[in-house]
Short mmCIF file of N, CA and C in Angstrom, two decimals:
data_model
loop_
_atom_site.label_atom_id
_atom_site.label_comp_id
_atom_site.label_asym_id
_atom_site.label_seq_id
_atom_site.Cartn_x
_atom_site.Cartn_y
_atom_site.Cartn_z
N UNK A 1 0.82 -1.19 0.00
CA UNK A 1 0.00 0.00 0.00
C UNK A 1 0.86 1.25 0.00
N UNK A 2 2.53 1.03 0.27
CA UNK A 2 2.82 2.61 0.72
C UNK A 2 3.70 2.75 -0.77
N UNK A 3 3.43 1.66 -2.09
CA UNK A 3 3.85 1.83 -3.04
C UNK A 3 2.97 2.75 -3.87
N UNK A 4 1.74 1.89 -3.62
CA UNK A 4 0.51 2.75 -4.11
C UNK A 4 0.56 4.41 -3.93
N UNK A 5 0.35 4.49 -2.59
CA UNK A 5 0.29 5.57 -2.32
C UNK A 5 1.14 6.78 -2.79
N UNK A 6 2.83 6.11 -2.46
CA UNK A 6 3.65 7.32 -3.14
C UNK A 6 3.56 7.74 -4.44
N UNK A 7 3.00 6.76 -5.27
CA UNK A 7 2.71 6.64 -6.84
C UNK A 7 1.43 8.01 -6.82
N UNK A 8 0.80 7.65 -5.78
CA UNK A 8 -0.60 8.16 -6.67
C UNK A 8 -0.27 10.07 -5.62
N UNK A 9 0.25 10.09 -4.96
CA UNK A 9 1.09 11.26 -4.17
C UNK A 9 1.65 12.15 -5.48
N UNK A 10 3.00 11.16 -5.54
CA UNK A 10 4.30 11.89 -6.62
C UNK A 10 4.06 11.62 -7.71
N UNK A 11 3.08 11.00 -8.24
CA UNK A 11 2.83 11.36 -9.74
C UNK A 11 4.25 10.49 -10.48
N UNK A 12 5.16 9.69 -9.77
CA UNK A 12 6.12 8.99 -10.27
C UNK A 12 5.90 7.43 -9.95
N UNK A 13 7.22 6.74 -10.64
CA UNK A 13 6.81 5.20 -10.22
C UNK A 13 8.22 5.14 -9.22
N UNK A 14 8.03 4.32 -8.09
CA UNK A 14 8.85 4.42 -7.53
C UNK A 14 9.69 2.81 -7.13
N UNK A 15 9.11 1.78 -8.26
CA UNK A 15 9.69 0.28 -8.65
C UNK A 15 10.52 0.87 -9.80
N UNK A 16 10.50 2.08 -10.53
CA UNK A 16 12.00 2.20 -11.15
C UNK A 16 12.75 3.47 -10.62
N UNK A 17 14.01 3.40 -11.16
CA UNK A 17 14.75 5.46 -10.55
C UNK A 17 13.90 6.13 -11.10
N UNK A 18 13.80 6.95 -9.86
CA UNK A 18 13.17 7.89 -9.64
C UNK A 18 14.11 9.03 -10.37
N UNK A 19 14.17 9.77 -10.69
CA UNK A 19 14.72 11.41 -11.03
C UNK A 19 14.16 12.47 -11.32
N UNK A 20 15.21 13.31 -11.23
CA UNK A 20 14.38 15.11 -10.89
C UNK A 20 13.40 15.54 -12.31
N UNK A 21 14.12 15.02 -13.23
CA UNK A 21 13.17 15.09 -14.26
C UNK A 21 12.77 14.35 -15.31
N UNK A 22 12.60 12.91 -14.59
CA UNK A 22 12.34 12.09 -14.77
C UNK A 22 10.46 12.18 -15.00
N UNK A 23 9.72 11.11 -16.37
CA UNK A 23 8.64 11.20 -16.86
C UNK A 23 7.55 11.14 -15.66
N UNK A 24 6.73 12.04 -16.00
CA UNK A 24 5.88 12.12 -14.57
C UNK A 24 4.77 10.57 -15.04
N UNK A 25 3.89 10.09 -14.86
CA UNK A 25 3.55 8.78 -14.84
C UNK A 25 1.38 9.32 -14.38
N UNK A 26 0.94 9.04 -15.12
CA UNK A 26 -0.44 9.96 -14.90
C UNK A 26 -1.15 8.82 -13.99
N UNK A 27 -1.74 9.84 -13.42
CA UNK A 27 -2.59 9.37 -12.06
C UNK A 27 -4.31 9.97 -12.55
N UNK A 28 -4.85 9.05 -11.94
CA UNK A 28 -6.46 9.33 -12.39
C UNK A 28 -6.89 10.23 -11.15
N UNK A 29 -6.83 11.13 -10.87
CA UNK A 29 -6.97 12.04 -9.44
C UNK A 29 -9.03 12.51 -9.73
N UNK A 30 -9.71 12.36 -10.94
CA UNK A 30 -10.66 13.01 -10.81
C UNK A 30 -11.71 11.77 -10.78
N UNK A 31 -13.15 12.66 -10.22
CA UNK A 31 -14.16 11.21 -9.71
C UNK A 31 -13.94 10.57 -11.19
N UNK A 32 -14.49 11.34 -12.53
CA UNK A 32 -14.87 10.58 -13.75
C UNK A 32 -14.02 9.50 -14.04
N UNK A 33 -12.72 9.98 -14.05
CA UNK A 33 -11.67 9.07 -14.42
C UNK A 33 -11.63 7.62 -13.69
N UNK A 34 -11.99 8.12 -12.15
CA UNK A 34 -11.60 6.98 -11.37
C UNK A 34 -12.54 6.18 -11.24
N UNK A 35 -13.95 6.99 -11.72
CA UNK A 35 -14.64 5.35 -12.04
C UNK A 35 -14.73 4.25 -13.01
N UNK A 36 -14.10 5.11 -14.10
CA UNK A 36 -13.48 4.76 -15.43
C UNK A 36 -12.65 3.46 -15.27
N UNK A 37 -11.82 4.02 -14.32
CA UNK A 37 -10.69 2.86 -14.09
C UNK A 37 -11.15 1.59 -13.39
N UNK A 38 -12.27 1.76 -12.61
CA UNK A 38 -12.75 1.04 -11.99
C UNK A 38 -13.78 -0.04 -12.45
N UNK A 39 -14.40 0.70 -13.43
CA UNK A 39 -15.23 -0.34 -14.19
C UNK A 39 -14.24 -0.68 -15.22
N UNK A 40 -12.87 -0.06 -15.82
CA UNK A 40 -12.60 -0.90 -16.63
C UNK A 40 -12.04 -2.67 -15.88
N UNK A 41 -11.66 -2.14 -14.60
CA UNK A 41 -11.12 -3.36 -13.30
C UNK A 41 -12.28 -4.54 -13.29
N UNK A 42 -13.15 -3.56 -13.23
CA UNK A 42 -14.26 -4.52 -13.35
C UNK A 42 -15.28 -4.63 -13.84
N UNK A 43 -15.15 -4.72 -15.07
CA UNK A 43 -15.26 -5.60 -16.42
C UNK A 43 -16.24 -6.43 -16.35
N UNK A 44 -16.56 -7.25 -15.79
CA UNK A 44 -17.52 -8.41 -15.75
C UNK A 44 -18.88 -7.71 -15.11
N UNK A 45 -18.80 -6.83 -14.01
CA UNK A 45 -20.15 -6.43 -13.86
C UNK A 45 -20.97 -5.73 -14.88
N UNK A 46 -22.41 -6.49 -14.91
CA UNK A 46 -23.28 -5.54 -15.72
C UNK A 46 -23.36 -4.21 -15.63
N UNK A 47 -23.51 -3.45 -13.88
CA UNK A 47 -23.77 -2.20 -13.91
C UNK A 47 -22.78 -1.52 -14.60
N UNK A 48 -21.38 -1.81 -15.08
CA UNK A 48 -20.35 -0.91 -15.39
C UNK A 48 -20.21 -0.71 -17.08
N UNK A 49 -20.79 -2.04 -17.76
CA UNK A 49 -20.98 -1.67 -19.05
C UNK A 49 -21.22 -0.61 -19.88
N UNK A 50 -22.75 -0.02 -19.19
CA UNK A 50 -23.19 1.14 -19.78
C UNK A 50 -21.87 2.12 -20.31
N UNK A 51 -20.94 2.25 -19.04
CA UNK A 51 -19.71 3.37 -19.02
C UNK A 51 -18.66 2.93 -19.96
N UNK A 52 -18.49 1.84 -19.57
CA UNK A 52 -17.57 0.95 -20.73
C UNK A 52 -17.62 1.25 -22.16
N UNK A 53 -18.93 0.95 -22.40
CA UNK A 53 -19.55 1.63 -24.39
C UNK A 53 -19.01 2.69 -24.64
N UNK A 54 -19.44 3.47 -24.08
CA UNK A 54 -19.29 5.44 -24.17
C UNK A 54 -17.74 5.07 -24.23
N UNK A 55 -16.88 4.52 -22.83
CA UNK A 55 -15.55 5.07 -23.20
C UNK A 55 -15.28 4.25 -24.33
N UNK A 56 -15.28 2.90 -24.35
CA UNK A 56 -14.63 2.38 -25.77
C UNK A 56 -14.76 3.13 -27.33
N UNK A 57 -15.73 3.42 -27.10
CA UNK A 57 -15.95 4.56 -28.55
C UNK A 57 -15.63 5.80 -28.43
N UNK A 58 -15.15 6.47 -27.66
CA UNK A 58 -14.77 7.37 -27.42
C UNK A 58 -13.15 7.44 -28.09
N UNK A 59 -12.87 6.01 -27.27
CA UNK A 59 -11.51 5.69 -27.48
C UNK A 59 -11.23 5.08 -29.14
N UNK A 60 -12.00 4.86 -29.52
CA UNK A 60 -12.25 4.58 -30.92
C UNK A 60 -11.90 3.08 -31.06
N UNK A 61 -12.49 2.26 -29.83
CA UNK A 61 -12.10 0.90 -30.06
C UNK A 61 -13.02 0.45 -30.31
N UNK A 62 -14.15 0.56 -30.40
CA UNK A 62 -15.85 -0.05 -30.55
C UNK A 62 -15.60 -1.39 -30.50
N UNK A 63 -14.45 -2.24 -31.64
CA UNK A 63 -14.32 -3.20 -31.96
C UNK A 63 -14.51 -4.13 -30.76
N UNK A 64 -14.01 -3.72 -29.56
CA UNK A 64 -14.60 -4.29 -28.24
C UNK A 64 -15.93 -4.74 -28.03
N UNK A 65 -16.64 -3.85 -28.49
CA UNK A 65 -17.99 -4.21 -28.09
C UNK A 65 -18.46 -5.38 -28.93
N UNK A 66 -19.75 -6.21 -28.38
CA UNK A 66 -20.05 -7.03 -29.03
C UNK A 66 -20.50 -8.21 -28.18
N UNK A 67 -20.94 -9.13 -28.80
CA UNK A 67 -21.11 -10.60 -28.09
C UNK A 67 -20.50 -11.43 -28.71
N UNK A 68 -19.25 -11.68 -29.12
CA UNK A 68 -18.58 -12.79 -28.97
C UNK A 68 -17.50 -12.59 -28.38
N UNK A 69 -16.24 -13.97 -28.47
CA UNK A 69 -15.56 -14.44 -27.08
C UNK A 69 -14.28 -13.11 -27.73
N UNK A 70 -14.01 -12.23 -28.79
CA UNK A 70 -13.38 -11.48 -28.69
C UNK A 70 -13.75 -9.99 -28.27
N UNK A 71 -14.81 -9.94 -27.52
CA UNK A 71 -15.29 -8.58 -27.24
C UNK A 71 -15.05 -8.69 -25.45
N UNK A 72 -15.28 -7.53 -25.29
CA UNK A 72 -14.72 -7.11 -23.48
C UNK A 72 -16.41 -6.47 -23.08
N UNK A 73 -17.01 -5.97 -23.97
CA UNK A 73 -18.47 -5.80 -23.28
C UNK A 73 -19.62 -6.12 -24.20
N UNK A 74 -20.98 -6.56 -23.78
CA UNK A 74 -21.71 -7.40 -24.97
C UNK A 74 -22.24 -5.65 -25.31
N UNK A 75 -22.70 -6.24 -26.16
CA UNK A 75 -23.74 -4.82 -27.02
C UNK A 75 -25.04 -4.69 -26.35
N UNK A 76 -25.63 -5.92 -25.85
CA UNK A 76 -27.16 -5.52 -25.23
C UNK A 76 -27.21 -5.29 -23.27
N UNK A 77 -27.79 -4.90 -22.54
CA UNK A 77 -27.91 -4.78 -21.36
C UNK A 77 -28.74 -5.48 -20.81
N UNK A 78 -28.52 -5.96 -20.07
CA UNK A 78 -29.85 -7.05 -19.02
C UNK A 78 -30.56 -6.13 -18.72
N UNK A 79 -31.86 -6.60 -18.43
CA UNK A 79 -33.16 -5.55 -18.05
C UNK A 79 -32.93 -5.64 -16.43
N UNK A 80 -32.91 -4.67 -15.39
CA UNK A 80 -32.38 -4.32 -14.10
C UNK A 80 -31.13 -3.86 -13.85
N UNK A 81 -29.99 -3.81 -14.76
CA UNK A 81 -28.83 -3.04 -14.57
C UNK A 81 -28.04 -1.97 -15.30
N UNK A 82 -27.30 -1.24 -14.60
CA UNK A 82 -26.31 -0.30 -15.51
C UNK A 82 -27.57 0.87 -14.84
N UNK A 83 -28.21 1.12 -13.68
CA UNK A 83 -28.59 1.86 -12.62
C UNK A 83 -27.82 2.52 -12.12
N UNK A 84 -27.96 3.78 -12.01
CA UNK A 84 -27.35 4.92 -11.04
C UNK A 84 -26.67 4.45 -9.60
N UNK A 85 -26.53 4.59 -8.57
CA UNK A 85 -26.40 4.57 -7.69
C UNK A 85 -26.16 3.12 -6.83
N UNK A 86 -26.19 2.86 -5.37
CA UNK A 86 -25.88 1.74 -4.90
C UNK A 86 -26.85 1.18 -4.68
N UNK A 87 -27.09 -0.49 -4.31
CA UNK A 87 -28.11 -1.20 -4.04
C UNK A 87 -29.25 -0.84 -3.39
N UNK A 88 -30.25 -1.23 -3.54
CA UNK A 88 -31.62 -0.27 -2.74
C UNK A 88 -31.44 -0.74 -1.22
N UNK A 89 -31.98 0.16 -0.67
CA UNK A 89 -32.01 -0.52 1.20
C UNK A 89 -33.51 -0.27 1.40
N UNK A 90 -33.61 -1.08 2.30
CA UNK A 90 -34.84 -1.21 2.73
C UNK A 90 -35.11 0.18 3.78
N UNK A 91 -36.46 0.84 3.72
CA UNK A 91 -36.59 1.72 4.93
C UNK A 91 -36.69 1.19 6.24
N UNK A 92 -36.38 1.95 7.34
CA UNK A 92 -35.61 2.09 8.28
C UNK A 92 -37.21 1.73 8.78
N UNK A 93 -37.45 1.42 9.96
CA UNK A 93 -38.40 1.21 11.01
C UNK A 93 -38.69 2.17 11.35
N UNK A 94 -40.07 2.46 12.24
CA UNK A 94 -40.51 3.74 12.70
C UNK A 94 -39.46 4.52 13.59
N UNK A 95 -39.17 3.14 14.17
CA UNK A 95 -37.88 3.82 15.32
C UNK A 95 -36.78 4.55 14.84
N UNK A 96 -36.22 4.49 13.42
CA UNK A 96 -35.64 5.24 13.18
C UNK A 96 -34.06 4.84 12.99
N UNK A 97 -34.09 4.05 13.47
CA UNK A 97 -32.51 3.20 13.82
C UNK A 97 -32.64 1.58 13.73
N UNK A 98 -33.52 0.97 13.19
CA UNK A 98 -33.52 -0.47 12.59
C UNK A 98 -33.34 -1.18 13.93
N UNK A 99 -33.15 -2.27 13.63
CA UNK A 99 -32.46 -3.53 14.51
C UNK A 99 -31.54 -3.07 14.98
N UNK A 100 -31.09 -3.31 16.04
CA UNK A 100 -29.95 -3.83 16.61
C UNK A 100 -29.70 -4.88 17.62
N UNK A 101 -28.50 -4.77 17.89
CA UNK A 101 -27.97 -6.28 18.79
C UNK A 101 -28.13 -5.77 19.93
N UNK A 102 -28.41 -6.64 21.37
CA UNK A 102 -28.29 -6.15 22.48
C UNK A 102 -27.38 -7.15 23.22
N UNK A 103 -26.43 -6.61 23.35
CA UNK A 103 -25.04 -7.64 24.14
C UNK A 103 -25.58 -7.44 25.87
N UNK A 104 -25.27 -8.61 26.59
CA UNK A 104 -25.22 -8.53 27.47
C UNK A 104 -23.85 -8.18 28.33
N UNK A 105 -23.83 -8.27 29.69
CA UNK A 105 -22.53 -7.59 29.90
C UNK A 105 -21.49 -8.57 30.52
N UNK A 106 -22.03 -9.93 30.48
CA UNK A 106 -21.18 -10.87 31.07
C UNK A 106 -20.54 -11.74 29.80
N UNK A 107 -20.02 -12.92 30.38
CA UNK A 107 -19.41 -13.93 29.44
C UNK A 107 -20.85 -14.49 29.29
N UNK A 108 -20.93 -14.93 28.02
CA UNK A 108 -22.00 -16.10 27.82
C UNK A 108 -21.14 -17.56 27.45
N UNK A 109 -21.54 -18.42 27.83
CA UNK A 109 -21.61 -19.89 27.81
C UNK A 109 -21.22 -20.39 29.26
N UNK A 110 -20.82 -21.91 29.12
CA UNK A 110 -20.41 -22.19 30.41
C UNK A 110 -19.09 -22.23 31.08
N UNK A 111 -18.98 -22.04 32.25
CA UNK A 111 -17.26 -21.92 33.14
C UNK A 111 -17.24 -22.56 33.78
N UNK A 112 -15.89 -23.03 33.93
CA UNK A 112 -15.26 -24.23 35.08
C UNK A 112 -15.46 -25.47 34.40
N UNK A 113 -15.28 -26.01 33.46
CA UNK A 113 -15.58 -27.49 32.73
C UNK A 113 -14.02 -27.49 32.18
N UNK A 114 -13.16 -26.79 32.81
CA UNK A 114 -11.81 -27.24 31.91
C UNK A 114 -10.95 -28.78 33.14
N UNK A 115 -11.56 -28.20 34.08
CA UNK A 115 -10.53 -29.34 35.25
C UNK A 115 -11.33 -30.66 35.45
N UNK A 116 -12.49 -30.55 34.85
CA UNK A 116 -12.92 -31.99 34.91
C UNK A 116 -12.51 -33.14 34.46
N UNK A 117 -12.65 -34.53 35.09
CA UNK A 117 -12.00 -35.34 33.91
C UNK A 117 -11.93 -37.36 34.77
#
């Protein structure tokens, strides 16, 4: 992680020499980009396709797209995905704060069964 980090910090790679003016190495620092990168990571989910299309043609690869075993995203969308936002949640109870756990304040199970025998 503290490879990552200096990378995405210094804008350099720091698994080769480093130097003063040495090629700076581009970092995705903005939201668009970085979800970009993220659905290209992950590839296999439906929701990320939608984004996938736009950039591949953008990028002028279209040739990607498609349904066979040489394409990286199909051309059609399943009906329920490539939705805005994160999974739906259920509303909250009247109370306001859902379920929760109520721990008691002792040990639970049983004690003293180790010296038997």
């Amino acid at each position: 992680l503290a490879i990552a980090s200096a990378m995405y910090h210094t804008g350099r790679n720091p698994l080769k020499r480093v130097r003063r003016r040495g090629d700076a190495m581009p970092v995705p620092r903005g939201l668009r980009q970085r979800r970009l990168h993220k659905a290209f990571l992950r590839y296999h989910d439906a929701d990320n396709w939608p984004l996938l299309r736009q950039a591949l043609k953008r990028m002028g690869r279209a040739d990607l797209i498609g349904n066979g075993r040489r394409h990286l995203v199909p051309a059609w969308q399943p009906a329920g995905t490539g939705g805005r936002g994160g999974p739906e949640r259920r509303p909250l109870a009247a109370g306001g704060r859902g379920n929760r756990t109520i721990r008691s304040g002792g040990r639970s199970g049983r004690r003293g069964r180790q010296g038997r025998g």
